[in-house]
Amino acid sequence: MGLNRGEWSEFLAVLNLLENPNIKIVDSNLNMISEEIFILKNIRLYTPLNVYTLSRNDNKIEVFSNDILKYSITIKEISYHKECLLQKIKHNISRNGVFNIPEVHDLIFKLNESNVIKSKSNSKSDLDTDMKDNIKNQLVNLKYSIKSQIGSPATILNASNKTNIKYKISGIRHEDINVVNSINTQHKLIDRLNKIKELGGTISFESIVDNIFEQNLKMIDTSMPNIVADVCLRAYTSKNKNLMELFNTSNLFENQIIAKKKLTDLLKGFSFDIKPGTIWNGDYDVNGGIMIVTRDGKLLVLDLIYHENEVEDYLINNTKLDSPSSTRYKMLELFEENNNIYFTLNLQIRYK
């Protein structure tokens, strides 16, 4: 059973919660706010055939399938496997990013009678829980996104053909296409953009290539396709990947207050529900917040229920535009279509 560091970190988060059910809520700088608001009661794990409920009961974890008790696991056993898992994640070096940890196979099987623990592929949430809300004094269903600081920074919007943005070039000749496309320097994207300008070309946003992704962006704001196109082009032109700076310097906003609000809405959408190829209804699948697995294996929570501003500030301060493979996505390879000249850039956003 091979998983990458992010997937193993999701399992580490599960064991962390089972060991210590008091949720450690932090601010945007990851400083402690409280660990007395939410207390874990249940975790649901999904397999293709069944749903398993892990209930914390005193010093043991009870595993249920269809209300039938399957296994009872001591907290001591959970703690032992959590430390083993943490060390394996931290020290494993794999060329393709995927590795196996046989030492935890038996525990995984007890938790869901399966050989793997992964989130549902059609969901942005990584963990489905029941929490005791001590402020409301009631049980609430909360779903979380899990992000790991162990290994490479995670993405909140993965590059794909669906996240391509199409631009039109005016003012250059069709024979200039080969001139631009022949540039293959170390910084070929910015050099190609400079060459287009040198040849007298002007660039304008044409469209979001994928209709569903365009519709999802418009659900955030009807002008969001134009906004991300403007920001993406200026990022490649200037090599500035700072999203807040790019939004603040866009001439599409009246002031920086509006710019920050639109960036916040975009980042929350990608973090908590929007998937480029799936029509979004405007609601968030993730309603609890972000669980962060720190480099030393601790589990911290940015809470959407009572501390939404902290989540928003964290996203703004800790994400950036990323540059996916220009070759794979054929970025800035000029092409003709209906006697016009176009190129595409790809949108990807990653944690710093």
Short mmCIF file of C-alpha atoms in Angstrom, two decimals:
data_model
loop_
_atom_site.label_atom_id
_atom_site.label_comp_id
_atom_site.label_asym_id
_atom_site.label_seq_id
_atom_site.Cartn_x
_atom_site.Cartn_y
_atom_site.Cartn_z
CA MET A 1 0.00 0.00 0.00
CA GLY A 2 1.73 3.14 -1.20
CA LEU A 3 0.73 6.69 -0.25
CA ASN A 4 2.45 10.06 -0.47
CA ARG A 5 3.33 12.26 2.51
CA GLY A 6 0.09 14.23 2.28
CA GLU A 7 -2.04 11.06 2.31
CA TRP A 8 -0.06 9.54 5.18
CA SER A 9 -0.45 12.86 7.02
CA GLU A 10 -4.24 12.52 6.78
CA PHE A 11 -3.93 9.20 8.62
CA LEU A 12 -1.59 10.86 11.13
CA ALA A 13 -4.27 13.51 11.75
CA VAL A 14 -6.82 10.75 12.43
CA LEU A 15 -4.54 9.11 15.01
CA ASN A 16 -3.74 12.48 16.55
CA LEU A 17 -7.44 13.20 17.10
CA LEU A 18 -8.14 9.74 18.45
CA GLU A 19 -5.29 10.14 20.92
CA ASN A 20 -6.20 13.68 22.01
CA PRO A 21 -9.83 14.69 21.30
CA ASN A 22 -9.46 18.30 22.47
CA ILE A 23 -9.21 20.42 19.30
CA LYS A 24 -6.30 22.87 19.37
CA ILE A 25 -7.67 26.00 17.69
CA VAL A 26 -5.02 28.50 16.55
CA ASP A 27 -4.87 31.94 14.96
CA SER A 28 -3.45 32.81 11.53
CA ASN A 29 0.08 32.70 12.97
CA LEU A 30 -0.61 29.24 14.46
CA ASN A 31 -0.62 30.57 18.02
CA MET A 32 -3.00 28.85 20.41
CA ILE A 33 -6.45 30.37 20.92
CA SER A 34 -8.25 27.57 22.75
CA GLU A 35 -8.51 23.80 23.11
CA GLU A 36 -11.77 23.85 25.04
CA ILE A 37 -14.32 24.72 22.34
CA PHE A 38 -14.54 21.44 20.41
CA ILE A 39 -14.07 17.88 21.62
CA LEU A 40 -13.98 14.97 19.18
CA LYS A 41 -16.69 12.35 19.59
CA ASN A 42 -16.66 10.44 16.27
CA ILE A 43 -14.69 10.14 13.05
CA ARG A 44 -16.18 8.58 9.92
CA LEU A 45 -13.91 6.76 7.48
CA TYR A 46 -15.18 5.90 4.01
CA THR A 47 -14.35 2.86 1.90
CA PRO A 48 -15.93 1.93 -1.45
CA LEU A 49 -18.20 -0.56 0.33
CA ASN A 50 -18.87 0.87 3.76
CA VAL A 51 -18.70 3.72 6.28
CA TYR A 52 -16.90 3.12 9.56
CA THR A 53 -17.45 5.18 12.71
CA LEU A 54 -14.58 5.56 15.19
CA SER A 55 -15.90 6.57 18.60
CA ARG A 56 -13.72 7.66 21.46
CA ASN A 57 -14.91 6.02 24.66
CA ASP A 58 -12.77 6.70 27.74
CA ASN A 59 -9.39 5.04 27.10
CA LYS A 60 -10.34 3.13 23.98
CA ILE A 61 -11.51 3.62 20.42
CA GLU A 62 -14.55 1.63 19.33
CA VAL A 63 -14.89 0.90 15.60
CA PHE A 64 -18.44 0.44 14.30
CA SER A 65 -19.74 -0.68 10.92
CA ASN A 66 -23.52 -0.32 10.46
CA ASP A 67 -23.86 0.11 14.24
CA ILE A 68 -22.07 -3.20 14.80
CA LEU A 69 -18.98 -3.07 17.01
CA LYS A 70 -16.04 -4.49 15.05
CA TYR A 71 -12.95 -3.62 17.06
CA SER A 72 -11.89 -2.00 20.31
CA ILE A 73 -8.46 -0.33 20.27
CA THR A 74 -6.63 1.12 23.26
CA ILE A 75 -5.39 4.71 23.25
CA LYS A 76 -1.95 3.30 24.08
CA GLU A 77 -1.97 1.38 20.79
CA ILE A 78 -3.08 4.51 18.92
CA SER A 79 -0.25 6.54 20.49
CA TYR A 80 2.37 3.93 19.64
CA HIS A 81 1.35 3.77 15.98
CA LYS A 82 1.07 7.57 15.76
CA GLU A 83 4.72 8.01 16.78
CA CYS A 84 5.82 5.22 14.46
CA LEU A 85 3.90 6.78 11.57
CA LEU A 86 5.33 10.25 12.23
CA GLN A 87 8.91 9.02 12.13
CA LYS A 88 8.32 7.05 8.93
CA ILE A 89 6.72 10.04 7.21
CA LYS A 90 9.51 12.42 8.25
CA HIS A 91 12.41 10.21 7.28
CA ASN A 92 11.18 8.34 4.21
CA ILE A 93 12.68 9.50 0.93
CA SER A 94 10.93 8.19 -2.15
CA ARG A 95 11.77 9.10 -5.73
CA ASN A 96 8.15 9.12 -6.86
CA GLY A 97 6.74 10.46 -3.60
CA VAL A 98 4.87 7.27 -2.76
CA PHE A 99 5.97 4.84 -0.05
CA ASN A 100 4.70 2.00 2.10
CA ILE A 101 4.59 1.73 5.93
CA PRO A 102 3.90 -1.93 6.76
CA GLU A 103 4.08 -1.26 10.51
CA VAL A 104 0.64 0.42 10.49
CA HIS A 105 -1.21 -1.98 8.16
CA ASP A 106 -2.84 -3.92 10.99
CA LEU A 107 -4.11 -0.75 12.64
CA ILE A 108 -5.52 0.58 9.38
CA PHE A 109 -7.39 -2.69 8.87
CA LYS A 110 -8.88 -2.47 12.37
CA LEU A 111 -10.05 1.09 11.73
CA ASN A 112 -11.90 0.37 8.50
CA GLU A 113 -11.32 -3.27 7.46
CA SER A 114 -9.43 -1.99 4.44
CA ASN A 115 -5.83 -1.68 3.33
CA VAL A 116 -5.96 2.06 2.79
CA ILE A 117 -7.21 5.27 4.36
CA LYS A 118 -7.92 8.00 1.83
CA SER A 119 -10.49 10.77 1.55
CA LYS A 120 -13.42 10.56 -0.85
CA SER A 121 -12.19 11.54 -4.31
CA ASN A 122 -15.25 13.70 -5.04
CA SER A 123 -14.88 15.81 -1.91
CA LYS A 124 -12.65 18.67 -0.77
CA SER A 125 -13.04 17.50 2.83
CA ASP A 126 -10.45 15.07 4.16
CA LEU A 127 -12.06 14.30 7.51
CA ASP A 128 -15.69 13.89 8.57
CA THR A 129 -16.25 14.27 12.32
CA ASP A 130 -18.81 14.72 15.07
CA MET A 131 -17.65 17.31 17.60
CA LYS A 132 -19.06 18.38 20.96
CA ASP A 133 -19.43 22.16 20.67
CA ASN A 134 -18.98 23.40 24.24
CA ILE A 135 -20.23 26.90 23.37
CA LYS A 136 -23.54 25.65 21.97
CA ASN A 137 -23.50 22.54 24.19
CA GLN A 138 -24.48 20.29 21.30
CA LEU A 139 -23.08 17.72 18.90
CA VAL A 140 -22.17 19.13 15.46
CA ASN A 141 -21.02 17.51 12.23
CA LEU A 142 -17.83 19.21 11.02
CA LYS A 143 -15.73 18.42 7.96
CA TYR A 144 -12.11 19.50 7.64
CA SER A 145 -9.43 19.96 5.02
CA ILE A 146 -6.08 18.52 6.14
CA LYS A 147 -2.80 20.17 5.11
CA SER A 148 0.62 18.86 6.06
CA GLN A 149 3.77 20.86 6.71
CA ILE A 150 5.80 17.66 6.38
CA GLY A 151 7.32 17.50 2.92
CA SER A 152 6.44 19.70 -0.05
CA PRO A 153 3.82 22.45 0.39
CA ALA A 154 0.33 21.34 -0.60
CA THR A 155 -1.73 22.85 -3.41
CA ILE A 156 -5.21 24.30 -2.98
CA LEU A 157 -5.78 24.39 -6.74
CA ASN A 158 -4.02 21.75 -8.81
CA ALA A 159 -2.92 22.49 -12.34
CA SER A 160 -4.82 20.63 -15.05
CA ASN A 161 -6.06 21.24 -18.57
CA LYS A 162 -9.24 22.56 -16.95
CA THR A 163 -7.38 25.48 -15.33
CA ASN A 164 -5.99 26.86 -18.61
CA ILE A 165 -6.60 30.53 -19.40
CA LYS A 166 -6.68 31.64 -23.05
CA TYR A 167 -5.26 34.96 -24.25
CA LYS A 168 -5.44 36.68 -27.65
CA ILE A 169 -2.51 38.51 -29.23
CA SER A 170 -3.13 41.44 -31.56
CA GLY A 171 -0.58 43.42 -33.57
CA ILE A 172 1.89 40.71 -34.57
CA ARG A 173 2.25 38.85 -37.86
CA HIS A 174 1.47 35.18 -38.28
CA GLU A 175 5.09 34.51 -39.26
CA ASP A 176 6.07 35.83 -35.79
CA ILE A 177 4.54 32.74 -34.20
CA ASN A 178 7.64 30.64 -34.92
CA VAL A 179 9.90 33.46 -33.71
CA VAL A 180 8.21 33.47 -30.31
CA ASN A 181 7.81 29.69 -30.03
CA SER A 182 11.49 29.14 -30.82
CA ILE A 183 12.54 30.91 -27.60
CA ASN A 184 13.62 28.16 -25.21
CA THR A 185 15.70 30.00 -22.63
CA GLN A 186 15.86 29.30 -18.89
CA HIS A 187 13.09 31.87 -18.37
CA LYS A 188 11.31 31.20 -21.63
CA LEU A 189 7.83 32.31 -20.50
CA ILE A 190 8.82 35.84 -19.54
CA ASP A 191 11.20 36.00 -22.52
CA ARG A 192 8.37 35.02 -24.86
CA LEU A 193 6.11 37.66 -23.32
CA ASN A 194 8.84 40.26 -23.78
CA LYS A 195 9.32 39.20 -27.39
CA ILE A 196 5.57 39.59 -28.05
CA LYS A 197 5.78 43.14 -26.68
CA GLU A 198 8.95 43.84 -28.68
CA LEU A 199 7.17 42.73 -31.86
CA GLY A 200 4.38 45.22 -31.16
CA GLY A 201 1.88 42.73 -29.83
CA THR A 202 -0.82 43.46 -27.28
CA ILE A 203 -2.38 40.76 -25.11
CA SER A 204 -6.02 40.52 -24.02
CA PHE A 205 -7.98 37.94 -22.06
CA GLU A 206 -10.04 35.70 -24.33
CA SER A 207 -11.64 33.02 -22.13
CA ILE A 208 -11.35 30.41 -19.42
CA VAL A 209 -10.84 27.30 -21.55
CA ASP A 210 -13.06 24.97 -19.50
CA ASN A 211 -16.72 26.02 -19.31
CA ILE A 212 -17.34 24.41 -15.91
CA PHE A 213 -14.30 26.07 -14.35
CA GLU A 214 -15.42 29.40 -15.80
CA GLN A 215 -18.89 28.92 -14.31
CA ASN A 216 -17.39 28.09 -10.91
CA LEU A 217 -15.28 31.25 -11.00
CA LYS A 218 -18.38 33.29 -11.86
CA MET A 219 -20.15 31.78 -8.83
CA ILE A 220 -17.53 33.57 -6.71
CA ASP A 221 -17.89 36.79 -8.72
CA THR A 222 -19.06 37.40 -12.28
CA SER A 223 -15.80 39.26 -12.93
CA MET A 224 -13.57 36.54 -11.45
CA PRO A 225 -12.54 35.03 -14.85
CA ASN A 226 -11.17 38.45 -15.86
CA ILE A 227 -9.54 38.90 -12.46
CA VAL A 228 -7.65 35.59 -12.45
CA ALA A 229 -6.63 36.14 -16.09
CA ASP A 230 -5.21 39.57 -15.23
CA VAL A 231 -3.43 38.32 -12.12
CA CYS A 232 -2.03 35.23 -13.84
CA LEU A 233 -0.64 37.19 -16.81
CA ARG A 234 0.99 39.83 -14.60
CA ALA A 235 2.47 37.10 -12.39
CA TYR A 236 4.23 35.49 -15.34
CA THR A 237 5.26 38.89 -16.73
CA SER A 238 6.79 40.11 -13.46
CA LYS A 239 7.73 36.77 -11.85
CA ASN A 240 5.80 37.98 -8.77
CA LYS A 241 3.82 35.11 -7.22
CA ASN A 242 2.48 37.03 -4.22
CA LEU A 243 -1.31 36.86 -4.60
CA MET A 244 -2.13 39.75 -2.28
CA GLU A 245 0.33 42.05 -4.06
CA LEU A 246 -1.02 41.01 -7.46
CA PHE A 247 -4.63 41.63 -6.40
CA ASN A 248 -3.74 44.95 -4.75
CA THR A 249 -2.02 46.24 -7.89
CA SER A 250 -4.78 45.15 -10.29
CA ASN A 251 -6.65 47.98 -11.99
CA LEU A 252 -9.82 45.87 -11.85
CA PHE A 253 -10.53 46.90 -8.24
CA GLU A 254 -11.52 50.29 -6.88
CA ASN A 255 -9.48 49.85 -3.72
CA GLN A 256 -7.46 47.34 -1.72
CA ILE A 257 -10.38 46.48 0.58
CA ILE A 258 -12.30 45.10 -2.40
CA ALA A 259 -9.16 43.37 -3.70
CA LYS A 260 -8.64 41.58 -0.38
CA LYS A 261 -12.29 40.49 -0.22
CA LYS A 262 -12.18 39.01 -3.73
CA LEU A 263 -8.91 37.19 -3.05
CA THR A 264 -10.36 35.84 0.19
CA ASP A 265 -13.46 34.55 -1.60
CA LEU A 266 -11.31 32.90 -4.28
CA LEU A 267 -9.02 31.14 -1.79
CA LYS A 268 -11.91 29.93 0.37
CA GLY A 269 -13.70 28.61 -2.67
CA PHE A 270 -10.69 26.57 -3.82
CA SER A 271 -9.87 25.45 -0.28
CA PHE A 272 -13.32 24.35 0.81
CA ASP A 273 -15.24 23.08 -2.20
CA ILE A 274 -14.47 24.22 -5.75
CA LYS A 275 -13.13 21.50 -8.05
CA PRO A 276 -12.39 22.74 -11.59
CA GLY A 277 -14.25 19.96 -13.39
CA THR A 278 -17.32 19.76 -11.15
CA ILE A 279 -20.18 22.28 -11.17
CA TRP A 280 -20.17 24.21 -7.88
CA ASN A 281 -23.43 25.20 -6.18
CA GLY A 282 -21.84 27.94 -4.04
CA ASP A 283 -21.82 25.98 -0.76
CA TYR A 284 -18.72 24.75 1.07
CA ASP A 285 -18.18 21.01 1.57
CA VAL A 286 -15.63 21.85 4.27
CA ASN A 287 -17.43 23.58 7.14
CA GLY A 288 -15.06 23.03 10.08
CA GLY A 289 -11.85 24.57 8.80
CA ILE A 290 -8.28 23.50 8.12
CA MET A 291 -6.36 20.92 10.13
CA ILE A 292 -2.61 21.47 9.91
CA VAL A 293 -0.18 18.64 10.59
CA THR A 294 2.97 20.44 11.74
CA ARG A 295 6.52 19.32 11.03
CA ASP A 296 6.78 17.84 14.53
CA GLY A 297 3.51 15.93 14.14
CA LYS A 298 1.17 18.18 16.13
CA LEU A 299 -2.36 18.81 14.92
CA LEU A 300 -3.57 22.43 14.87
CA VAL A 301 -6.94 23.70 13.65
CA LEU A 302 -7.92 26.92 11.90
CA ASP A 303 -11.58 27.13 12.82
CA LEU A 304 -14.30 28.32 10.45
CA ILE A 305 -17.08 28.33 13.04
CA TYR A 306 -15.94 30.95 15.55
CA HIS A 307 -12.68 32.26 14.04
CA GLU A 308 -13.35 32.63 10.33
CA ASN A 309 -11.21 35.78 10.05
CA GLU A 310 -8.17 33.81 11.24
CA VAL A 311 -8.74 31.23 8.49
CA GLU A 312 -9.01 33.98 5.88
CA ASP A 313 -5.83 35.72 7.06
CA TYR A 314 -3.97 32.41 7.07
CA LEU A 315 -4.98 31.67 3.48
CA ILE A 316 -3.99 35.13 2.26
CA ASN A 317 -0.62 35.09 4.05
CA ASN A 318 0.35 31.51 3.25
CA THR A 319 -0.61 30.89 -0.38
CA LYS A 320 0.95 31.92 -3.68
CA LEU A 321 0.57 31.44 -7.40
CA ASP A 322 2.58 28.47 -8.57
CA SER A 323 4.16 27.64 -11.93
CA PRO A 324 3.24 24.20 -13.23
CA SER A 325 5.12 22.56 -16.10
CA SER A 326 5.06 24.91 -19.08
CA THR A 327 5.82 21.98 -21.40
CA ARG A 328 3.08 19.75 -20.06
CA TYR A 329 0.43 22.47 -20.38
CA LYS A 330 1.92 24.05 -23.54
CA MET A 331 2.00 27.46 -21.89
CA LEU A 332 2.85 30.41 -24.14
CA GLU A 333 3.03 28.21 -27.22
CA LEU A 334 1.42 30.53 -29.76
CA PHE A 335 -1.17 28.98 -32.07
CA GLU A 336 -3.57 30.09 -34.78
CA GLU A 337 -7.32 29.69 -34.56
CA ASN A 338 -9.89 31.31 -36.88
CA ASN A 339 -7.12 33.51 -38.28
CA ASN A 340 -6.28 34.86 -34.82
CA ILE A 341 -3.24 34.20 -32.61
CA TYR A 342 -3.60 32.84 -29.07
CA PHE A 343 -1.72 31.27 -26.20
CA THR A 344 -2.64 29.81 -22.80
CA LEU A 345 -1.35 30.10 -19.25
CA ASN A 346 -2.21 27.74 -16.42
CA LEU A 347 -3.56 28.66 -13.01
CA GLN A 348 -2.21 26.80 -9.97
CA ILE A 349 -2.20 27.93 -6.33
CA ARG A 350 -0.01 26.41 -3.62
CA TYR A 351 0.83 26.94 0.02
CA LYS A 352 4.13 28.74 0.60
#
